[in-house]
XYZ file of C-alpha atoms in Angstrom:
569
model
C -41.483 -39.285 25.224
C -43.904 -36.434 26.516
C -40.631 -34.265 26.255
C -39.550 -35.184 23.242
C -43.302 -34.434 21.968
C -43.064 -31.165 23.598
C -39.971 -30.169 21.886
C -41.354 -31.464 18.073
C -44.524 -29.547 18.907
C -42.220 -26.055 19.336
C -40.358 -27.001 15.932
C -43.580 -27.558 14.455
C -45.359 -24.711 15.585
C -42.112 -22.599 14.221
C -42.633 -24.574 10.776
C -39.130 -25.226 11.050
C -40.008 -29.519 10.419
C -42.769 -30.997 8.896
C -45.426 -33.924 11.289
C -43.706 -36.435 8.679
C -39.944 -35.400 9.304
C -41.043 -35.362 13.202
C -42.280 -39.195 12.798
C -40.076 -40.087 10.381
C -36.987 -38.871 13.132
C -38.809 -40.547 16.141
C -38.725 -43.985 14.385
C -34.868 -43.669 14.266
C -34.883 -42.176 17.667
C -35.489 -45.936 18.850
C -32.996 -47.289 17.082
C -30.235 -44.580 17.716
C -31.005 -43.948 21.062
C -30.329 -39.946 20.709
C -32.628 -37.496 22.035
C -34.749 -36.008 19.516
C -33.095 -32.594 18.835
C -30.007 -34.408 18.065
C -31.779 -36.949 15.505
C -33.260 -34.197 13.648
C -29.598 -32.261 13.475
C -28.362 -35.109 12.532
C -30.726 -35.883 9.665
C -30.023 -32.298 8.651
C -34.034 -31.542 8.808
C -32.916 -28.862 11.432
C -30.223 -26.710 12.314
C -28.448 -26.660 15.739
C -29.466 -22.866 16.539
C -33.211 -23.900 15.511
C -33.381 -26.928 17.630
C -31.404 -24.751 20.767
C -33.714 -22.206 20.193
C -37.239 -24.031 20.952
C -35.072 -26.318 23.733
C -33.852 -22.770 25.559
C -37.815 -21.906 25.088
C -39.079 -24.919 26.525
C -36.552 -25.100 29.138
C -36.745 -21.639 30.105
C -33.273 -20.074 29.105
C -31.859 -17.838 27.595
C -30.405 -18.046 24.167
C -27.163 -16.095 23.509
C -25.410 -15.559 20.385
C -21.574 -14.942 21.475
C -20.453 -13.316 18.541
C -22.927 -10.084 19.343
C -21.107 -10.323 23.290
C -18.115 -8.806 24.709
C -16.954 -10.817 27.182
C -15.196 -8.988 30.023
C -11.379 -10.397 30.123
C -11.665 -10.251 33.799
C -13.823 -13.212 33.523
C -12.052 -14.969 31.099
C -8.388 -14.801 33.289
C -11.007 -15.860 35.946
C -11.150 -19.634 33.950
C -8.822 -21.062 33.360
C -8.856 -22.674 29.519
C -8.154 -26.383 30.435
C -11.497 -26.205 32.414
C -12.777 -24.198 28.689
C -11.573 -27.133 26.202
C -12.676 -29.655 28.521
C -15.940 -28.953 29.134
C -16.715 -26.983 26.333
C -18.551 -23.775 27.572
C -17.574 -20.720 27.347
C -17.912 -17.687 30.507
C -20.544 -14.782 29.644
C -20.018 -12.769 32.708
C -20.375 -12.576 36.279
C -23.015 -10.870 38.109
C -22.868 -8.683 41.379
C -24.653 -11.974 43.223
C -21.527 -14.154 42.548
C -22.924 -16.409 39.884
C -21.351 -17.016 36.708
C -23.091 -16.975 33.427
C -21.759 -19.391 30.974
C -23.074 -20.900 27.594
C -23.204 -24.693 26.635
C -24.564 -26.234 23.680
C -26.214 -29.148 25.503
C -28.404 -28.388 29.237
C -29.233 -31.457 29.486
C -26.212 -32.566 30.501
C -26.311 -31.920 33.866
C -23.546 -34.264 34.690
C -20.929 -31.711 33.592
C -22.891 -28.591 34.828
C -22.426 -29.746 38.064
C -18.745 -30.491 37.488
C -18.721 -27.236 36.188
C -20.002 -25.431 39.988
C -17.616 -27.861 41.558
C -14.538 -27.323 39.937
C -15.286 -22.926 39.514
C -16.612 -22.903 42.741
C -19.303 -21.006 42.624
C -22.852 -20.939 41.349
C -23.625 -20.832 37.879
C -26.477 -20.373 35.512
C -26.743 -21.994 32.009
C -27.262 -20.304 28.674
C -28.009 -21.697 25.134
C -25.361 -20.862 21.975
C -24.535 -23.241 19.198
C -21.323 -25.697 19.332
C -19.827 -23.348 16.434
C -20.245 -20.248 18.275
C -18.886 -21.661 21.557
C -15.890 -22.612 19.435
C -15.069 -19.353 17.880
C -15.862 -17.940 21.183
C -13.173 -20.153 22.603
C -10.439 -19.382 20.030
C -11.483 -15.951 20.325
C -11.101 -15.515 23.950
C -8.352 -17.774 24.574
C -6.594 -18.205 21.274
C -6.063 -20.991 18.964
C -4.871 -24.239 20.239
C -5.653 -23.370 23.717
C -6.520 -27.143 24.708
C -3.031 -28.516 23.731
C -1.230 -24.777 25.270
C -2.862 -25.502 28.555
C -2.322 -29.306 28.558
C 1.425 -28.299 27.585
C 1.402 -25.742 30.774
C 0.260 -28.323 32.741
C 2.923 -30.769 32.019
C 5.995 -28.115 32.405
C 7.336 -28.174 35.765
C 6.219 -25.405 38.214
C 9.351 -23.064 38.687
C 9.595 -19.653 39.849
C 10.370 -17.512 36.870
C 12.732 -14.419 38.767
C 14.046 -12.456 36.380
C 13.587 -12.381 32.217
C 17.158 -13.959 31.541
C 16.953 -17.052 33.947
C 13.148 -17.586 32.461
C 14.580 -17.335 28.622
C 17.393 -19.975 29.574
C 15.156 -22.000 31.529
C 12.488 -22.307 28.334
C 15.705 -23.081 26.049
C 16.863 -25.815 28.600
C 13.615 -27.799 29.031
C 12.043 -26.657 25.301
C 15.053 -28.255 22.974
C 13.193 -31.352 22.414
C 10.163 -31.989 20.307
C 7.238 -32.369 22.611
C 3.843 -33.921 21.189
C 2.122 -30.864 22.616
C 3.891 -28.276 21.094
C 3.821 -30.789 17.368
C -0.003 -30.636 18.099
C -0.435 -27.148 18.837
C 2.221 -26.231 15.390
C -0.237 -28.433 13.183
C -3.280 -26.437 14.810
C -1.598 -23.001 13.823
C -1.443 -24.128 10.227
C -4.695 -26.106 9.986
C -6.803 -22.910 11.166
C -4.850 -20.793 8.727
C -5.457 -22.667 5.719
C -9.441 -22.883 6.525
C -9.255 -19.103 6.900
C -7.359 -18.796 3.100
C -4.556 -17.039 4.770
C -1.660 -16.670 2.364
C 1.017 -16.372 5.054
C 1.884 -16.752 8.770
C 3.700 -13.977 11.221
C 4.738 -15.440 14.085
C 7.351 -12.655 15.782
C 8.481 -12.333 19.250
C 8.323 -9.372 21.700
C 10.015 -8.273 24.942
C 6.525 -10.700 27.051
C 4.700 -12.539 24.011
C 4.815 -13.974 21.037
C 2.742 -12.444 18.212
C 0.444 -14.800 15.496
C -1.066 -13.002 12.919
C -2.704 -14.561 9.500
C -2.069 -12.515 6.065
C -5.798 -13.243 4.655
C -6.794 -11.326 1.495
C -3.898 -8.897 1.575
C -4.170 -7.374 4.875
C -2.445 -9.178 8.322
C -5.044 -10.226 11.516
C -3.897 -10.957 14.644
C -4.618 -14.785 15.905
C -6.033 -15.085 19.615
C -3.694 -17.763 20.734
C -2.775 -18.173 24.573
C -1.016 -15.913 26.706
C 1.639 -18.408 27.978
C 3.040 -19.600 24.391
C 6.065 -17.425 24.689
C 6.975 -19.814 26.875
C 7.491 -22.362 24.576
C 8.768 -20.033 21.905
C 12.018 -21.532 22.119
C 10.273 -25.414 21.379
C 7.947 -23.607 18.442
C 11.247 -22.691 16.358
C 13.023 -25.669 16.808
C 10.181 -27.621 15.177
C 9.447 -25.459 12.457
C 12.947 -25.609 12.091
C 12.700 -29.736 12.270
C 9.810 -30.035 10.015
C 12.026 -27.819 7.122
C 15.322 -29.142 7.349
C 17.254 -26.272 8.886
C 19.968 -26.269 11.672
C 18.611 -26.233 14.914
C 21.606 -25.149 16.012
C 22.148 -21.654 14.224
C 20.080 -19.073 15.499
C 22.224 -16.059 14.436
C 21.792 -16.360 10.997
C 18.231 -16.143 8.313
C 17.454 -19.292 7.253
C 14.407 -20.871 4.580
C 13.138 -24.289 4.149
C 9.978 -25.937 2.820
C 7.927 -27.992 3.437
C 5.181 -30.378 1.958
C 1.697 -30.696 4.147
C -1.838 -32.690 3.378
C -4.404 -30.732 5.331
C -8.069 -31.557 5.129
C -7.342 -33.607 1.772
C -5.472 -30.591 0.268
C -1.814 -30.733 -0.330
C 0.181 -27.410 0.358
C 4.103 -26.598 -0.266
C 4.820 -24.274 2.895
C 7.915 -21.927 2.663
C 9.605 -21.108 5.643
C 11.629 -18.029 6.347
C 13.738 -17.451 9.340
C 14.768 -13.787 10.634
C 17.072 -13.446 13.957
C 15.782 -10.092 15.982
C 16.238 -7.935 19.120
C 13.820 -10.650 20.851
C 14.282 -13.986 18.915
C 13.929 -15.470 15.662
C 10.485 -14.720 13.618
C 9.269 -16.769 11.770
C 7.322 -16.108 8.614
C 5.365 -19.057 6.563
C 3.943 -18.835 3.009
C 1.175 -21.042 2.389
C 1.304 -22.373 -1.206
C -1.266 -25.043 -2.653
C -0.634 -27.553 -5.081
C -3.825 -27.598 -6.496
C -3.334 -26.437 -9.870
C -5.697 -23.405 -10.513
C -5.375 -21.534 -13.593
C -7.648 -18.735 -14.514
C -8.970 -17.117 -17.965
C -8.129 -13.633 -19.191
C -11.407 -12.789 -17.726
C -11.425 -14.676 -14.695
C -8.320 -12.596 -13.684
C -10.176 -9.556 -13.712
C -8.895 -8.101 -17.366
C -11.779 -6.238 -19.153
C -13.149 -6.724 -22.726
C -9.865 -4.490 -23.845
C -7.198 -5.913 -22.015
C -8.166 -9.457 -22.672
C -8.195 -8.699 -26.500
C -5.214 -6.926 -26.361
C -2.646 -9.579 -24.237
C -4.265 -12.469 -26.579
C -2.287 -10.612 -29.161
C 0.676 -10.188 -27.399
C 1.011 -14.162 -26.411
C 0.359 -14.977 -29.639
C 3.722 -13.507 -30.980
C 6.578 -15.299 -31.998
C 9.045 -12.912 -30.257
C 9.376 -9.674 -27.751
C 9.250 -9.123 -23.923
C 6.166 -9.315 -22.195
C 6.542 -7.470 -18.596
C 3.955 -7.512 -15.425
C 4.924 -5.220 -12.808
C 3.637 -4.576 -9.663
C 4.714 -4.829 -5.938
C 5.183 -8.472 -3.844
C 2.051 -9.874 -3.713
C -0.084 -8.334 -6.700
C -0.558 -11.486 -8.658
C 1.747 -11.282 -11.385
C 3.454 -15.020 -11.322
C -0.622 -15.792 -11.424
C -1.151 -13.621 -14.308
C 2.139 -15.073 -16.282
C 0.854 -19.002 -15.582
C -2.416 -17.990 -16.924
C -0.901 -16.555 -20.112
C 1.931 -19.558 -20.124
C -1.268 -22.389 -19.666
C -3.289 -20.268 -22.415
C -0.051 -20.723 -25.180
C 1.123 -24.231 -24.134
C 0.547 -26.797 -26.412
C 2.677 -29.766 -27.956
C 4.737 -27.528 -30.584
C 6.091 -25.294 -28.448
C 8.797 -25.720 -26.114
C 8.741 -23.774 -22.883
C 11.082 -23.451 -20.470
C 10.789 -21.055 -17.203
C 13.102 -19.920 -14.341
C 11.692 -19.116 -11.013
C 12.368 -18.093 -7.083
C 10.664 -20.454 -5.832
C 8.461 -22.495 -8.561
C 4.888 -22.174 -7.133
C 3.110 -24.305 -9.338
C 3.932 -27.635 -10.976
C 2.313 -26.813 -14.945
C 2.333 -29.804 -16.671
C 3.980 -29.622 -20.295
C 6.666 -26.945 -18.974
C 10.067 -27.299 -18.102
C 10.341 -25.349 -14.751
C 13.433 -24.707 -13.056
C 14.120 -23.853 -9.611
C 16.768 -20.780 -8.478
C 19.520 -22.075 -6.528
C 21.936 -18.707 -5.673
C 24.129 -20.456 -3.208
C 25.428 -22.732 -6.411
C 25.543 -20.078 -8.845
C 22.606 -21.290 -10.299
C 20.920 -16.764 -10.535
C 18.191 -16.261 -13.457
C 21.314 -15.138 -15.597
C 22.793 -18.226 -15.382
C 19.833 -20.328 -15.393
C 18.528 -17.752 -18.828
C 21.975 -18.808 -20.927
C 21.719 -22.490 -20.203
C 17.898 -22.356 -21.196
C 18.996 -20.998 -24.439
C 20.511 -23.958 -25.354
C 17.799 -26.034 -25.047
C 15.749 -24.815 -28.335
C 12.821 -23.236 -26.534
C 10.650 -21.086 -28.336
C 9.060 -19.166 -24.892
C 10.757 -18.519 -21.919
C 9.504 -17.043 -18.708
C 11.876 -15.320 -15.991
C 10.468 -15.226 -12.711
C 11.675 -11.413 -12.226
C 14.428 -9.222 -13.892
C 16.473 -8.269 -10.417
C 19.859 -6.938 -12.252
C 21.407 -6.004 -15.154
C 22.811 -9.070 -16.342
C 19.131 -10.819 -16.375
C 17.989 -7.724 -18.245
C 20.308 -7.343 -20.950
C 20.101 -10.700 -21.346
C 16.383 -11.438 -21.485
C 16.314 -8.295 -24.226
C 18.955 -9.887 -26.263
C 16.988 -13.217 -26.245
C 13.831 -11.704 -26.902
C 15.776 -9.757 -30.082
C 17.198 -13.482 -31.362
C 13.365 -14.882 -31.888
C 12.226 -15.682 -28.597
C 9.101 -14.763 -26.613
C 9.915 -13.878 -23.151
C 7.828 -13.593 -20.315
C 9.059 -11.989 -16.865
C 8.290 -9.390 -13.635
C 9.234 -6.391 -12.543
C 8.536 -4.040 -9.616
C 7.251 -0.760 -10.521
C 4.426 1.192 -9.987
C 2.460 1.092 -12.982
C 3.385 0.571 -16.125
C 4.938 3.392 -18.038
C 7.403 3.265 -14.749
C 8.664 0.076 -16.367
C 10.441 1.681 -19.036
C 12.052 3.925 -16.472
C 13.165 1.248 -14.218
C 14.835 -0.802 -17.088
C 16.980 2.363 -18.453
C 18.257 3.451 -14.467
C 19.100 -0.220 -14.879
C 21.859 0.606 -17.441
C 19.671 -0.880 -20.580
C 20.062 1.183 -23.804
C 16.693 3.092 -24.646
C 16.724 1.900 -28.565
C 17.055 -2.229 -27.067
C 14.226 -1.434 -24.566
C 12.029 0.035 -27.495
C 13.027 -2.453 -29.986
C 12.352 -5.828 -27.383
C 9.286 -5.071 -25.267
C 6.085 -5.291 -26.608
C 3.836 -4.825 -23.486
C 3.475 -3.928 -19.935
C 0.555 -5.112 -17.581
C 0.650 -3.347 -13.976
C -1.434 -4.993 -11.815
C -2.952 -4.839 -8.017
C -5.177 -7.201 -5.797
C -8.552 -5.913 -4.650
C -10.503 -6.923 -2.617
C -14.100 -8.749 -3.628
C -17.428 -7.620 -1.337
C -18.915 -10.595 0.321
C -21.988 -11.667 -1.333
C -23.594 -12.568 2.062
C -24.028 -9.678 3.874
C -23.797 -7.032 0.423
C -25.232 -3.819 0.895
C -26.239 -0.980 -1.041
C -25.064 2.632 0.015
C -24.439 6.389 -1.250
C -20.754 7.380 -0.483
C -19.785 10.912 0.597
C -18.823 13.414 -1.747
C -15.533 13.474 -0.447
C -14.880 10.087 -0.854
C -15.992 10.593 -4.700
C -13.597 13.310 -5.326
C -10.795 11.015 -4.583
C -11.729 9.981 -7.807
C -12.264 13.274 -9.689
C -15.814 11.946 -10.604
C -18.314 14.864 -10.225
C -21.918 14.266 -8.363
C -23.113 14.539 -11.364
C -21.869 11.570 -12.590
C -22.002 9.073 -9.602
C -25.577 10.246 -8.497
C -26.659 7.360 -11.144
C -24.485 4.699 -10.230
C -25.114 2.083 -7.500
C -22.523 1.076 -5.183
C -21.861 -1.286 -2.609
C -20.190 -2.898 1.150
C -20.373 -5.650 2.814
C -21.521 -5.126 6.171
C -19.867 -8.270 7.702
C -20.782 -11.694 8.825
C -19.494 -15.257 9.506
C -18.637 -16.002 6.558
C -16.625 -12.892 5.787
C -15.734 -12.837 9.281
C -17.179 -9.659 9.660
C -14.848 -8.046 7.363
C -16.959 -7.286 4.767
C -14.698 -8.750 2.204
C -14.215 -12.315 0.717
C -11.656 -13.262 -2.016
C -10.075 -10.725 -3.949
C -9.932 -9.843 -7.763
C -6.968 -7.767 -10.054
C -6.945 -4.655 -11.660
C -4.991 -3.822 -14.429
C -3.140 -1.366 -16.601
C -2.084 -2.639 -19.958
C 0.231 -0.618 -22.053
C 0.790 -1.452 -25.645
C 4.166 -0.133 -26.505
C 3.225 1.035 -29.956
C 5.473 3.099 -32.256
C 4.623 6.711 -30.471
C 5.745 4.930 -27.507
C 8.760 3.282 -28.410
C 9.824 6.968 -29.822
C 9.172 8.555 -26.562
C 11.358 5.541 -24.977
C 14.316 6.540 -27.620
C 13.675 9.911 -26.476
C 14.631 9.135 -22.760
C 11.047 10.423 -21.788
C 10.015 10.414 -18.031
C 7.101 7.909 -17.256
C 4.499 10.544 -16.531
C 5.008 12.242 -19.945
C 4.751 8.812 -21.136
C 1.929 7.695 -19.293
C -0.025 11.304 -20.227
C 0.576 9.708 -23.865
C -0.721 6.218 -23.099
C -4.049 7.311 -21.086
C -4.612 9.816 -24.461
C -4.330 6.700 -26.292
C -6.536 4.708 -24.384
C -4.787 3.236 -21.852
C -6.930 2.412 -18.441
C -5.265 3.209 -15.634
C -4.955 1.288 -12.389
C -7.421 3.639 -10.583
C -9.752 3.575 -13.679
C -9.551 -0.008 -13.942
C -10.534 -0.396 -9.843
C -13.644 2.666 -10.611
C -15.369 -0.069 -13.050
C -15.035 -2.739 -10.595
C -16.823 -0.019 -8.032
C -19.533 0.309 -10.513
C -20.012 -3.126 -11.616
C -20.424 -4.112 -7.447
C -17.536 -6.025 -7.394
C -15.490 -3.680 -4.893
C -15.280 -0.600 -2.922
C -14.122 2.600 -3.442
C -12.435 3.044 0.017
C -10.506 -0.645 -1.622
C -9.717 0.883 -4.888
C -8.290 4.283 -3.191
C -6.208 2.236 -0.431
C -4.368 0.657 -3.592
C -3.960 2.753 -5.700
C -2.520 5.608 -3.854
C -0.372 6.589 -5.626
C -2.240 7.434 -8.718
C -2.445 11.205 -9.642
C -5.375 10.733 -12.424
């Protein structure tokens, strides 16, 4: 008890409890049994790092946070990482004297400390970091799923690998079967990337290793995962492969499948794509939740202008309403937010789509199947004869789906598709190399949205700063001008994981094909004479669009310039 007093008396003296949340926790200490640092965590009147803090104090040790250390791989090749999951501590470094510095969350065990000297033989001394930290650290240093990849090189019998060719049909032998390990260590992959709100999954195999990386916000980051999983590439594909209904057996051709996941009460729809190479077959997974989340006008990231100007557009009985941009920019989001805004019990809607992302209730949705002739042509005359009054097609790939989503549009119908382009005006371009006369593309579309994905600051670690002029004139904005304005970073931190970014928002370019425009399109005019017309009209462009969200502290301009590139304003 004189400890535990000692202990509440450093808490207290830090004002981090109160004397009535000390008394209150040791009357429940005698019932639970726990020592007192782990009755106040657990009655969430203190924090783990607080309570470690005063303990590595009292104790006399040093407190460590492991995401401000480098860890010398040396070290960590040194220990092995079923000794790391087991015991849960993590290697700091190793000084000239012989003994090991590692961190545990609990010193008081010294049960396991000493297993810890037995089994490393060799002295050790004990620092403080929080449970969380010691299991970043972990993934960090020895890569996702590294319990179940060492328990899994444990099991597999010890054979001398001699030469690249034996060791790739030895792993094919021994791998062809599902092992629990390598089910566990699969389900770990995906669990960790849907906590991190990564979109996709890379995995891709090299000449020595097999590559994880997470597509979070946009940009790809490599996952730490074990050195020795190329060993069990072989068992990895096969139950990806078993999990989406593909042959197990073909491994010369692509192949995609789905699959339907719960994770952490969530369900997901992941597709699966599989590409033969020089080294194996990669693997790619999109990540897809059910969840239905629609967004407003505004919560998309359209301004005051752009918001008033599509709620015209949707509201018409008939015309083509395009959003371009590249894979990944948000448009099928964009088109379900106009579709939800516009669906009510009078109106019939019927869409086509490769695949259909999201189930929208009210709206008859139907899935591209090429390998029965079922293309968005096809799919776009059948839905004709079902009396709809707005149709969406997921993208206009060819001629055929062109000419015939104009020629629907033209009979009374309001259709809603994408298109890759670069920004908007390119849209008219891209429709006429397709082989569409200019006076049906002037007389059917009504209006183009280009769009990109930003990325949003993090609101945790959000920091004020003066950019360079250099920077500024990427923008053709004079000092002048941006000497008033405020703008922004994020510095990093957990919960950004020190990228400085968190979520991402759009940025658009709306075009309103008016009647100056439509004669310009009848003209056969190029998209930057058209565009020139547009942005003398109004029209924001993409870069324009990205400069308010600079100024309004939503992004960056180093975001804004990396996409929007190819902007010439």
């Amino acid at each position: 008890m004189s400890e535990n007093k000692k202990l509440g008396e450093l808490l207290l003296n830090k004002k981090v409890i109160t004397p009535e949340q000390l008394d209150s926790a040791l009357s429940r200490q005698q019932k639970s049994n726990l020592r007192i640092g782990e009755e106040l965590i657990r009655g969430g009147v203190a924090t783990e790092e607080s309570v470690l803090q005063a303990l590595a104090e009292q104790m006399n040790i040093p407190f460590v946070r492991l995401r401000t250390i480098e860890v010398d791989p040396a070290v960590i090749e040194r220990v092995p990482a079923r000794y790391i999951t087991h015991y849960n501590f993590i290697p700091i470094c190793e000084k000239e004297d012989g003994i090991l510095h590692i961190a545990v969350s609990d010193p008081l065990d010294l049960y396991t400390i000493d297993e810890i000297k037995l089994i490393l033989k060799q002295p050790v001394k004990v620092c403080l970091a929080t449970s969380f930290e010691i299991h970043e650290a972990i993934k960090r240093y020895y890569g996702v799923g590294a319990k179940t990849m060492a328990q899994m090189v444990d099991d597999s019998p010890h054979i001398e690998i001699i030469s690249a060719q034996n060791a790739a049909q030895q792993t094919e032998k021994s791998d062809e079967t599902e092992d629990p390990s390598v089910i566990k260590f699969i389900d770990q992959v995906i669990q960790q990337a849907v906590r991190e709100r990564a979109t996709d999954i890379h995995i891709e195999p090299y000449d020595k290793n097999l590559r994880v990386r997470y597509r979070i916000d946009g940009l790809l980051y490599d996952v730490p995962v074990p050195s020795t999983i190329h060993h069990f590439q072989s068992a990895i594909i096969i139950r990806l492969k078993i999990m989406s209904n593909l042959d197990i057996s073909e491994k010369r051709l692509p192949q995609d499948g789905r699959i339907q996941v719960r994770i952490d009460n969530g369900d997901y729809d992941l597709r699966i794509s599989i590409l033969p190479t020089a080294y194996g077959e990669s693997i790619e997974i999109r990540i897809l939740s059910r969840k239905q989340i629609f967004f407003s006008m505004e919560q998309l990231g359209l301004d005051d202008s752009g918001v008033e100007m599509l709620n015209k557009m949707i509201k018409r009985t008939h015309g083509i309403i395009l959003v371009t941009g590249p894979t990944g920019s948000g448009k099928t989001t964009t088109l379900y937010s106009c579709l939800d805004k516009i669906n009510a019990a009078e109106r019939k809607i019927i869409t086509i789509e490769d695949p259909v992302e999201y189930r929208l209730h009210g709206i008859t949705q139907i899935q591209v199947h090429p390998k029965i002739d079922l293309t968005f042509a096809n799919g776009l005359r059948s839905m004709l004869r079902h009396d709809p009054d707005i149709m969406m097609v997921g993208e206009i790939r060819d001629l055929e789906t062109a000419e015939l989503a104009i020629r629907t549009a033209l009979t009374g119908h309001l259709v809603f598709s994408t298109l890759h382009t670069n920004d908007a005006p390119g849209a008219m371009a891209r429709l006429l190399d397709m082989g569409i006369e200019p006076y049906l593309v002037a007389s059917s579309l009504d209006c183009v949205i280009a769009q990109r994905l930003v990325r949003v600051i993090c609101p945790a670690c959000k920091q004020e700063f003066k950019p360079h002029k250099e920077l500024m004139e990427e923008f053709g904005i004079h000092k002048d001008r941006f000497a008033k304005e405020h703008f922004y970073f994020g510095s990093g931190c957990d919960k950004c994981k020190f990228t400085g970014y968190l979520g991402r928002t759009a940025i658009f370019e709306v075009l309103n094909i008016n009647d100056q425009i439509k004669e310009m399109i009848l003209n056969r005019d190029p998209s930057n004479i058209i565009k020139q017309k547009a942005v003398a009209m109004g029209m924001k462009t993409l870069r324009l669009s990205g400069w308010e969200k600079v100024i309004s502290g939503i992004t960056t301009p180093e975001e804004i310039i990396r996409v929007t590139q190819q902007d010439t304003e």
